[in-house]
Short mmCIF file of C-alpha atoms in Angstrom, two decimals:
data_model
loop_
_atom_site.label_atom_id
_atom_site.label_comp_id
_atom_site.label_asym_id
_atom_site.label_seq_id
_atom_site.Cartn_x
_atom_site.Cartn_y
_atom_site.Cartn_z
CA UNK A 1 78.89 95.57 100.66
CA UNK A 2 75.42 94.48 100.20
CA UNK A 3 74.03 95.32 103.83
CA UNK A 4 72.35 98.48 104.66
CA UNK A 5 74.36 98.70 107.88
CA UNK A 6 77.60 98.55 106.32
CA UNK A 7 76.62 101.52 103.89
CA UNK A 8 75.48 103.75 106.06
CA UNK A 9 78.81 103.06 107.90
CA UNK A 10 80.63 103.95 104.67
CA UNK A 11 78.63 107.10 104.51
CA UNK A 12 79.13 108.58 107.90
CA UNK A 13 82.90 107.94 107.80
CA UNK A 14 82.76 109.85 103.83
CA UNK A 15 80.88 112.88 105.42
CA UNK A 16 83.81 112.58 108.20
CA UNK A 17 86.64 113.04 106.25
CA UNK A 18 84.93 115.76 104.10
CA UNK A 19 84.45 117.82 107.00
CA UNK A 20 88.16 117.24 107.84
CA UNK A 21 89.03 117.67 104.39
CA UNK A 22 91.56 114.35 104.25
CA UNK A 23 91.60 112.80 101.33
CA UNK A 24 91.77 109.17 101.70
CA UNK A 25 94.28 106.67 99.79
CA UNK A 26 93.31 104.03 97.17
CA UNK A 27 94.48 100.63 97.32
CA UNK A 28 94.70 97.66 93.87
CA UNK A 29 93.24 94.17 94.51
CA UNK A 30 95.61 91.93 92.74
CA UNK A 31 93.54 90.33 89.44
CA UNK A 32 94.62 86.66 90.07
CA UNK A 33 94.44 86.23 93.82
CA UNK A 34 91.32 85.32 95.80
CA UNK A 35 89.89 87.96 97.88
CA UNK A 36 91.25 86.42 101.41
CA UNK A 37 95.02 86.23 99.87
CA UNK A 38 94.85 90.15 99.51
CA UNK A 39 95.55 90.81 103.49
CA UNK A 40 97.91 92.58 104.36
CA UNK A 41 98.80 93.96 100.38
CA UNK A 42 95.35 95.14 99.61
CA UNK A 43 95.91 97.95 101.09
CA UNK A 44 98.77 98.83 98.25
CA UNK A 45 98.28 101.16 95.56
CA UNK A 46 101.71 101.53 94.41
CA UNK A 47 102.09 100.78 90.59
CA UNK A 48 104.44 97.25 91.18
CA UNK A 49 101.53 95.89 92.96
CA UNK A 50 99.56 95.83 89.89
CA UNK A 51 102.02 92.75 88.84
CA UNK A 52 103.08 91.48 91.93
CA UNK A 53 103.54 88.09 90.62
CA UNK A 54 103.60 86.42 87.47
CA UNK A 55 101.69 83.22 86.81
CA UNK A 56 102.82 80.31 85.36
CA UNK A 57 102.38 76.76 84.34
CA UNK A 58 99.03 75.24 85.47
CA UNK A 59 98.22 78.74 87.08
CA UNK A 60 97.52 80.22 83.83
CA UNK A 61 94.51 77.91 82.88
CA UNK A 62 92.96 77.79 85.97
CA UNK A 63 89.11 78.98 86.61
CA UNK A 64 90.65 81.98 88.41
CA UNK A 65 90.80 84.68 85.71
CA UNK A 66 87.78 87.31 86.95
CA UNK A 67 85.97 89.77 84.40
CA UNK A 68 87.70 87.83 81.62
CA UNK A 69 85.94 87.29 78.54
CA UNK A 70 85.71 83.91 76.58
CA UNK A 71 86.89 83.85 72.94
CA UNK A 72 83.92 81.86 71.04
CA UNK A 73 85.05 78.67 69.21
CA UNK A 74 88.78 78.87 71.45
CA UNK A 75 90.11 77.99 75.06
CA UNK A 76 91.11 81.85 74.56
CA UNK A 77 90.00 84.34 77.66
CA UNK A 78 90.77 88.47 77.54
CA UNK A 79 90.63 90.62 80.02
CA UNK A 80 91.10 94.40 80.01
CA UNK A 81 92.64 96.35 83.37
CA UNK A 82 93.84 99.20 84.45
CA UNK A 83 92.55 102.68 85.92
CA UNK A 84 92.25 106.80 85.70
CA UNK A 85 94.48 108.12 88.32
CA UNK A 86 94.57 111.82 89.28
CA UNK A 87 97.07 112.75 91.41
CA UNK A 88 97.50 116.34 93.62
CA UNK A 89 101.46 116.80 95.00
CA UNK A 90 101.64 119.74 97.49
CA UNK A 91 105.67 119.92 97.57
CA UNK A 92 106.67 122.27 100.99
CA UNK A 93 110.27 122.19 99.25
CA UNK A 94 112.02 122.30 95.81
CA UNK A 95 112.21 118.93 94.23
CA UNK A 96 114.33 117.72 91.08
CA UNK A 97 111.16 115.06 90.54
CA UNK A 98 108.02 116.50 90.48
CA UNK A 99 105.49 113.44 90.01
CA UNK A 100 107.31 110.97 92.06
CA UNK A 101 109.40 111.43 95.10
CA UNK A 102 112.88 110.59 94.64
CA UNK A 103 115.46 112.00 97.21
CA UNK A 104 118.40 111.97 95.39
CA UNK A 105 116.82 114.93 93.55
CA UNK A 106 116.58 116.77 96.47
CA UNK A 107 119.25 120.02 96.44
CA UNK A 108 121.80 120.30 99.06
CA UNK A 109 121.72 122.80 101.56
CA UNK A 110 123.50 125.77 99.55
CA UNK A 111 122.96 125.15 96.53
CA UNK A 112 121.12 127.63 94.04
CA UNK A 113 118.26 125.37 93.63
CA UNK A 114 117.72 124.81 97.25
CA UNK A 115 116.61 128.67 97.25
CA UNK A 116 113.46 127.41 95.13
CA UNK A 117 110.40 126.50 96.88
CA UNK A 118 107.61 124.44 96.58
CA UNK A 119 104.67 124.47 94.10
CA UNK A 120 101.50 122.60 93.43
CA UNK A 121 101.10 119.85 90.78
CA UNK A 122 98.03 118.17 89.16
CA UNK A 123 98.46 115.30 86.87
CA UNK A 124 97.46 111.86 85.44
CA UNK A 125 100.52 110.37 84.22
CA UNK A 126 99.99 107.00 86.22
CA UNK A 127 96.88 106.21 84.40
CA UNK A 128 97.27 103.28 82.56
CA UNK A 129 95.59 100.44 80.39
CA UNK A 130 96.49 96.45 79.69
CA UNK A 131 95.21 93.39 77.88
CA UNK A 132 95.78 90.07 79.37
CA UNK A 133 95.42 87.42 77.07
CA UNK A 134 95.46 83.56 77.49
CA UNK A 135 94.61 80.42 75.84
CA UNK A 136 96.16 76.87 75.40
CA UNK A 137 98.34 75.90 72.42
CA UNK A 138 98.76 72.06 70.92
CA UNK A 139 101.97 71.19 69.58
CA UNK A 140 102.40 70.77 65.92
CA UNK A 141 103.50 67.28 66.18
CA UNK A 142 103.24 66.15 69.73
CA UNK A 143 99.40 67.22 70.12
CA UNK A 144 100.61 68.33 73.80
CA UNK A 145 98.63 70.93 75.22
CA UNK A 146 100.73 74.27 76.91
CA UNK A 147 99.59 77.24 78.31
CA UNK A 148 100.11 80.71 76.89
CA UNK A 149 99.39 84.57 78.19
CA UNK A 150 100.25 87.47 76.57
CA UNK A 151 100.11 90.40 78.67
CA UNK A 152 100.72 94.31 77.68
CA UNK A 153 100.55 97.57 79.68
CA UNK A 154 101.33 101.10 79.08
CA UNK A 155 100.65 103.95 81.18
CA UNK A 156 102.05 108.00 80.20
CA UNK A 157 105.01 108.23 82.50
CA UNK A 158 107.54 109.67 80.39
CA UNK A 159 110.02 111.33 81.94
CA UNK A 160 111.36 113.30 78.65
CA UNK A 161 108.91 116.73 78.50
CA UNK A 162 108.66 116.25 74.85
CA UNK A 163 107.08 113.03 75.08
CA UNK A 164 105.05 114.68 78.14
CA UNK A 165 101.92 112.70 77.14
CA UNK A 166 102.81 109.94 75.11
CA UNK A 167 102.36 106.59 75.91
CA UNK A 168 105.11 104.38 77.80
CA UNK A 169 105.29 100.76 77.54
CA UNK A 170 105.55 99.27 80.94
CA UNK A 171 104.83 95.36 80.46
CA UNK A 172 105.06 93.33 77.18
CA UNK A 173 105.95 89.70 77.88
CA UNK A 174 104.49 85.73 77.06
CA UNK A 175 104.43 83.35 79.77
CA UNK A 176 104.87 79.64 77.53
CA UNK A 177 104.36 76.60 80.32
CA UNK A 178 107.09 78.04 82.71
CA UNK A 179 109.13 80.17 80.67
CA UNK A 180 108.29 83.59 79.93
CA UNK A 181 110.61 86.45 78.07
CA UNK A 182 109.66 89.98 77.60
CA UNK A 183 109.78 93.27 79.27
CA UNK A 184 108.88 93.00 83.14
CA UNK A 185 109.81 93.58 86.43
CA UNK A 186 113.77 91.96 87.42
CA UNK A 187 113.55 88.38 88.74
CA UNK A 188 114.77 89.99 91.99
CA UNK A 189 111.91 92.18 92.21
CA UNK A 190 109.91 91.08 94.47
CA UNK A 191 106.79 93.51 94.21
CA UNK A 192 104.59 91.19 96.82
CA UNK A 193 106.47 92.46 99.95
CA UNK A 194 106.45 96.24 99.17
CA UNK A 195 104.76 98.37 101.55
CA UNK A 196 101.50 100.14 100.49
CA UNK A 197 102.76 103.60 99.57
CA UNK A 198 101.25 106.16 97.01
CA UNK A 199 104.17 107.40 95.48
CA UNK A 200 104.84 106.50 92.21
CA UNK A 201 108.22 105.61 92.58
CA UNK A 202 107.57 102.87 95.32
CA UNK A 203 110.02 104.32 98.12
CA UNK A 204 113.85 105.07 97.43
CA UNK A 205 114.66 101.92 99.24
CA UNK A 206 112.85 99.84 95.88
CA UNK A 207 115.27 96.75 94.33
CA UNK A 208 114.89 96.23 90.90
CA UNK A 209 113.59 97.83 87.54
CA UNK A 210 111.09 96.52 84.22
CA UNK A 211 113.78 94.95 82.25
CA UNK A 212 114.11 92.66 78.78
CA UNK A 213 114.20 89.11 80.30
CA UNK A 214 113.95 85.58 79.68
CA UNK A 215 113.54 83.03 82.97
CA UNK A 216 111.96 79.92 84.15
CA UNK A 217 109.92 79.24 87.56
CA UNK A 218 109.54 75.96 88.63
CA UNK A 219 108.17 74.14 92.05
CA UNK A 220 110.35 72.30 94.38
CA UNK A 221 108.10 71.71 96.80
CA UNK A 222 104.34 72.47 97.41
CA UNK A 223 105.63 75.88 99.43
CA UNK A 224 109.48 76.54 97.64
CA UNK A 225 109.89 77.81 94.30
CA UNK A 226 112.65 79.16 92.16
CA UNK A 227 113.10 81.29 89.01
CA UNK A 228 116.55 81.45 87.24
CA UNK A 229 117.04 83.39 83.92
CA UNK A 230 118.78 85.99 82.05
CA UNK A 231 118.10 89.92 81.89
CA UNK A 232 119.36 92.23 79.48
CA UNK A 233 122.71 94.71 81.41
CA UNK A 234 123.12 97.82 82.77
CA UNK A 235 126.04 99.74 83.47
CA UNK A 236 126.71 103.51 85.27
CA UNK A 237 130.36 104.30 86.13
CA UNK A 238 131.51 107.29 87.31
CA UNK A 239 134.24 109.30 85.62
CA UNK A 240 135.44 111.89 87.84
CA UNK A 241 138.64 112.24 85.73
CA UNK A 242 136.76 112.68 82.88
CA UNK A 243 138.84 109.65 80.84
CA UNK A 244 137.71 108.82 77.30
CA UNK A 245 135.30 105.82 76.70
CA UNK A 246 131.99 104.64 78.04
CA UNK A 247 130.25 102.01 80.33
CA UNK A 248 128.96 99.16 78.88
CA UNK A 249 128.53 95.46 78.98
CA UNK A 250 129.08 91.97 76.93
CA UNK A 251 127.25 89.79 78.86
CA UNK A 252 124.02 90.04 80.35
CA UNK A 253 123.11 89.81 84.21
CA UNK A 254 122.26 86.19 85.44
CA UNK A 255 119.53 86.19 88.18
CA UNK A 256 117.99 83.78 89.96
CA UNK A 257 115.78 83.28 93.42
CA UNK A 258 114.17 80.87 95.81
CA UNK A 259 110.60 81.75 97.48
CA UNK A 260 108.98 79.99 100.65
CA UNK A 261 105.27 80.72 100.84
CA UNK A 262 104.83 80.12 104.41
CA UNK A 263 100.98 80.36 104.00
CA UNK A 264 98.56 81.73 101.38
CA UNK A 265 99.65 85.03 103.27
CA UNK A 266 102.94 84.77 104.14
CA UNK A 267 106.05 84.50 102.00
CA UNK A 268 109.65 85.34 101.97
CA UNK A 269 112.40 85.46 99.37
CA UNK A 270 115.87 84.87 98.74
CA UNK A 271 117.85 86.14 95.42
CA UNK A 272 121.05 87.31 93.93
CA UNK A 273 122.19 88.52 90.75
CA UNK A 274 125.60 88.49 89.24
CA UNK A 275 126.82 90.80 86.55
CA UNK A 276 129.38 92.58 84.55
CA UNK A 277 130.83 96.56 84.20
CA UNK A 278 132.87 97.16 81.10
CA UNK A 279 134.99 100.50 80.40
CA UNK A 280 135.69 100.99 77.20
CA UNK A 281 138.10 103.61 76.40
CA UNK A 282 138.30 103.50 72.78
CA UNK A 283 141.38 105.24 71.32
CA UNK A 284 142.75 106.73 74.38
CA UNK A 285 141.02 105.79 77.52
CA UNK A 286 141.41 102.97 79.95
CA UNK A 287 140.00 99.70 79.16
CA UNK A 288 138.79 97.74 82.31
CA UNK A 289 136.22 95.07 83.27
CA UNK A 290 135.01 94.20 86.52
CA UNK A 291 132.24 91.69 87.99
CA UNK A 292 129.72 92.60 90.67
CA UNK A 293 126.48 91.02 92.35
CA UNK A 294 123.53 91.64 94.20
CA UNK A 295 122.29 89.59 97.07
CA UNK A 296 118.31 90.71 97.67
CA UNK A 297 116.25 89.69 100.64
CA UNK A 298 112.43 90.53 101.35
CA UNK A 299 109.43 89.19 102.72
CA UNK A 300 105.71 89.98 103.99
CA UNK A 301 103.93 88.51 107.27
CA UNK A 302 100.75 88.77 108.03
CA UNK A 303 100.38 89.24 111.82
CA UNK A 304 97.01 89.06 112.64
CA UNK A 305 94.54 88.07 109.87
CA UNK A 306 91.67 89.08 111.74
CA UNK A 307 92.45 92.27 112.32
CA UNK A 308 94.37 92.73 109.17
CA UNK A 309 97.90 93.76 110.12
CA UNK A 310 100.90 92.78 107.80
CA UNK A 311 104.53 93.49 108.16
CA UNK A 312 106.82 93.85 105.04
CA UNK A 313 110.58 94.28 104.48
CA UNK A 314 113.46 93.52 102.26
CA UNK A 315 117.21 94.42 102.04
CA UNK A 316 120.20 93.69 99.77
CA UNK A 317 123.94 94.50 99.45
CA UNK A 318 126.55 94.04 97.16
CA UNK A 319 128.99 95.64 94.95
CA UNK A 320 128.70 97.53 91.93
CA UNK A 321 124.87 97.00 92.21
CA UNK A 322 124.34 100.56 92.75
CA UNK A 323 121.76 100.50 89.20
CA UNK A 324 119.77 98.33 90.56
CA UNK A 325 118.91 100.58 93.78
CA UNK A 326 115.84 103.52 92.89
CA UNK A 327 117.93 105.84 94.96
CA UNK A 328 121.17 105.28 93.28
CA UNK A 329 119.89 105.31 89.57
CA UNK A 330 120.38 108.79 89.32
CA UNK A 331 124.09 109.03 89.25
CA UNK A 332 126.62 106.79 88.07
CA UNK A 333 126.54 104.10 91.67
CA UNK A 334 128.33 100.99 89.90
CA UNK A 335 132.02 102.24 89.97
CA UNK A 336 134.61 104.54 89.50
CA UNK A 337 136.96 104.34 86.53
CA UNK A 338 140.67 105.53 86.99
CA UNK A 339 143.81 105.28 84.44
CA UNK A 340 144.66 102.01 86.64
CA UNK A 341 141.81 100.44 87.74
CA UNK A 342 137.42 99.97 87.06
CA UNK A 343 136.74 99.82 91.21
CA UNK A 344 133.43 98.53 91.88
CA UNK A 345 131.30 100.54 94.91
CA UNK A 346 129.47 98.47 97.63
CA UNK A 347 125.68 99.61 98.02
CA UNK A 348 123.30 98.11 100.25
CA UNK A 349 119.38 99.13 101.07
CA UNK A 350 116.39 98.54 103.47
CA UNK A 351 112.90 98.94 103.98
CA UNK A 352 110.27 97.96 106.30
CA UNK A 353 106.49 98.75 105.93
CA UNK A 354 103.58 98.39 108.14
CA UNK A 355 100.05 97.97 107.27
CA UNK A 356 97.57 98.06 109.40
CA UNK A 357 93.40 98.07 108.76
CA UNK A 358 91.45 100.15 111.31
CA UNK A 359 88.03 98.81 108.75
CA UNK A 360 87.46 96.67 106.08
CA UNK A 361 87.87 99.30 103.62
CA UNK A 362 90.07 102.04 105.74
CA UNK A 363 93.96 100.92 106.48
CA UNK A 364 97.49 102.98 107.05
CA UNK A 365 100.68 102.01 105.82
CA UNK A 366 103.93 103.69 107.66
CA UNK A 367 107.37 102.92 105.76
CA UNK A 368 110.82 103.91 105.85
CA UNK A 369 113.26 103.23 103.04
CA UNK A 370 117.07 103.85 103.39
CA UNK A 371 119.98 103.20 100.65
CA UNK A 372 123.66 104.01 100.96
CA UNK A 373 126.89 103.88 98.05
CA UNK A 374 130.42 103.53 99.89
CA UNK A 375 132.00 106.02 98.25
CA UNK A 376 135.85 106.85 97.12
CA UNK A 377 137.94 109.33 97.87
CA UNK A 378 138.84 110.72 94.41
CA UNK A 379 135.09 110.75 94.12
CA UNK A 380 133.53 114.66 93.41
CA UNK A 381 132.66 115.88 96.90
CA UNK A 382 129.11 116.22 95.82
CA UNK A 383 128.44 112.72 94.92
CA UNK A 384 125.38 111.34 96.09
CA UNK A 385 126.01 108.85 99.38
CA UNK A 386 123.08 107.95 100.98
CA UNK A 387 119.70 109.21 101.98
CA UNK A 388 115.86 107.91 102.04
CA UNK A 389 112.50 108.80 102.64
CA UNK A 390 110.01 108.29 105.33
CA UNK A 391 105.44 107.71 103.83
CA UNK A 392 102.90 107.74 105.99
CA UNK A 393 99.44 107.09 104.84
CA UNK A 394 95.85 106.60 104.83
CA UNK A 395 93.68 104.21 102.83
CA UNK A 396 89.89 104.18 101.80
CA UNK A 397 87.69 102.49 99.35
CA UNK A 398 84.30 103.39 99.86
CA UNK A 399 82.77 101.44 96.64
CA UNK A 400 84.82 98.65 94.56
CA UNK A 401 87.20 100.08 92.22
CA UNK A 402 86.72 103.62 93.66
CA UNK A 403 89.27 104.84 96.10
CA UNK A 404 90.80 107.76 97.24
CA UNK A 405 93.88 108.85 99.39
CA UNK A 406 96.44 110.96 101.13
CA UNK A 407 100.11 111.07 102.34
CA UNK A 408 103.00 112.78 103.51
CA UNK A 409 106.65 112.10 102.45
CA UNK A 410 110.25 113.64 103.84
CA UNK A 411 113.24 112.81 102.14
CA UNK A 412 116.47 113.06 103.20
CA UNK A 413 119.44 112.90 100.46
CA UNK A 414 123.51 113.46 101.65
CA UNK A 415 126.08 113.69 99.96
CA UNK A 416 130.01 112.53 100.14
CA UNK A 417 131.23 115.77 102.10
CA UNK A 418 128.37 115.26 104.33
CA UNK A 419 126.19 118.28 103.42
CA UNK A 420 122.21 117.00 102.69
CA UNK A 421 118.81 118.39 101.64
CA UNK A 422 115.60 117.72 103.11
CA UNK A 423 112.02 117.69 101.38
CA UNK A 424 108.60 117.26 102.38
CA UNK A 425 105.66 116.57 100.37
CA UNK A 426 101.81 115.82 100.38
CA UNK A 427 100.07 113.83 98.11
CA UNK A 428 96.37 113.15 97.37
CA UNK A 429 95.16 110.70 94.97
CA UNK A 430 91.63 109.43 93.03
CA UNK A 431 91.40 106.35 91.15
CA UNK A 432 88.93 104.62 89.13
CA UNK A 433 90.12 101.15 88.19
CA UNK A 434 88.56 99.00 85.67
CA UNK A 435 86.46 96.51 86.92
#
């Protein structure tokens, strides 16, 4: 802010919360909305928000693209993004995941690993760096103009320790008119309603992963779109017999969604995806094929735009969509594969978030996340069944593109005998984002 007042405001409450020694959390203005669209998600600093929403279409060549820089002699613009992100994790408990929270790593009650304790981590895996790049094409023989992007991102979130530090590809995808194929988040991700948590891995309750993908979005009104398109499979069966062969798939998963943007602040969404499990057993084992689907609902409402208060929530069901869950990634969720049958598993999952802004550049967000698998009964007792996790936060931004931040997580993860594990964390974050 350019007004003396408001500084010395910022300074008073930064002496504050040294003295209290709370570290405040950051929060990501999105790069191609205005500044009064951000209510109620610029309080978010969890890594989906950084591509809430692709553009398409018309969208692309429009004057909004800020810092971008012109290519001379071209309709081509560049921009650079991203940020330095240092991150402090205070675990009270023994953890499978160390740099994000994910429940389902949590040890049951018993166990030998539930005898661990905590420890302290420092790192800066999140950091990460893009190029955004757009222009418009002419056709070879139609001389009709299209609009093109080409946008890239890595960050150093490798989860294998011997590529502890190398860089990850996140993003790599073209947008051409209203088509665009690549590597980016599902169609069914919709990373505009997610609450504002610091945690890396975006609450246990997350629908949806980066995946290979080609779709089209089109209008169908002013307010209602849709996107409909084709992602590359995924398939995790469990074996508990331990039957030769392996999960796989033929076909890939068809997606497709409708949005309503209620206002500029306001939205809600409506998708499902359909898709195939495949057992191959080879010589010996069972061969089986079975067809599952997703239904995905979510949404964000801004309550009060004055005082900055936004609501956010999503759910989805379905049956062997158990990969698509965060929670349920970590052990085979899509099915069960016996000598007679490939038996799909119904999952479901909800969240709610609520953000609220006490100033213009302090908020909280408070969300819950929850996911379940309906489990068999020739299923290993200790196979994961539900849990989720509870983030409570605080937000501040004393400068533009400086911010800073704390929060406390509990996770709860059960498993099919009913025995669980329970974790508790503190995290504390700085980032410096690239203008």
């Amino acid at each position: 802010m350019n007004k003396i007042t408001s500084f010395m405001k910022w300074r008073r409450l930064s002496q504050y919360f040294i003295i209290i020694n709370c570290c405040l959390l950051s929060f990501q203005t999105l790069a191609q909305e205005k500044k009064e669209d951000l209510v109620g998600v610029k309080g978010a600093i969890t890594p989906q928000q950084m591509n809430a929403r692709q553009l398409v279409g018309q969208e692309l060549i429009d004057d909004a693209f800020p810092n971008s820089i012109p290519i001379f002699g071209s309709k081509s613009r560049i921009k650079f993004g991203g940020y330095v992100k240092m991150d402090y994790i205070q675990d009270f408990n023994y953890i499978g995941s160390a740099y994000e929270f994910e429940s389902a790593t949590i040890p049951i009650a018993g166990t030998p690993d539930s005898y661990l304790k905590g420890q302290s981590m420092f790192h800066a895996k999140e950091t990460r760096f893009n190029v955004d790049f757009r222009t418009v094409v002419k056709g070879l023989r139609s001389g009709k103009e299209m609009p093109l992007q080409i946008f890239i991102e890595f960050d150093f979130f490798e989860d294998n320790p011997s590529l502890f530090r190398q860089p990850r590809l996140r993003h790599a995808y073209g947008v051409f008119g209203n088509i665009l194929a690549g590597q980016t988040w599902s169609i069914n991700a919709d990373l505009s309603a997610l609450p504002g948590i610091i945690d890396f891995g975006g609450g246990d309750g997350t629908y949806g992963d980066r995946v290979v993908q080609i779709r089209w979005t089109d209008n169908i009104t002013k307010n209602l779109t849709y996107t409909v398109g084709m992602e590359g499979p995924k398939s995790a069966i469990d074996n508990p017999y331990e039957l030769d062969g392996i999960a796989r798939s033929n076909m890939p998963t068809f997606a497709g969604n409708v949005r309503w943007s209620i206002n500029k602040f306001s939205h809600m969404q409506l998708g499902a995806d359909f898709f195939q499990h495949h057992w191959q057993g080879g010589q010996y084992g069972p061969t089986k094929k079975a067809y599952g689907y997703g239904i995905n609902l979510t949404g964000r409402f801004v309550l009060d735009k004055k005082e900055r208060n936004a609501l956010m929530f999503g759910a989805s069901t379905g049956k062997g969509v158990g990969h698509r869950i965060l929670f349920l990634e970590f052990s085979p969720s899509d099915g069960v594969i016996s000598d007679n049958q490939l038996e799909l598993l119904n999952a479901h999952q909800a969240y709610i978030g609520y953000n609220h802004y006490w100033t213009k550049s302090l908020n909280t967000t408070v969300a819950a996340y929850y996911a379940k698998l309906n489990t068999v009964d020739y299923q290993l007792d200790e196979t994961t069944q539900h849990g989720g996790t509870f983030h409570a936060n605080l937000v501040w931004m004393p400068y533009k593109n400086v911010s800073f931040g704390m929060e406390y997580i509990h996770g709860l993860h059960v498993v099919k005998d009913g025995r669980y594990g329970q974790a508790n964390r503190l995290q504390f974050m700085t980032r410096f984002r690239i203008p």
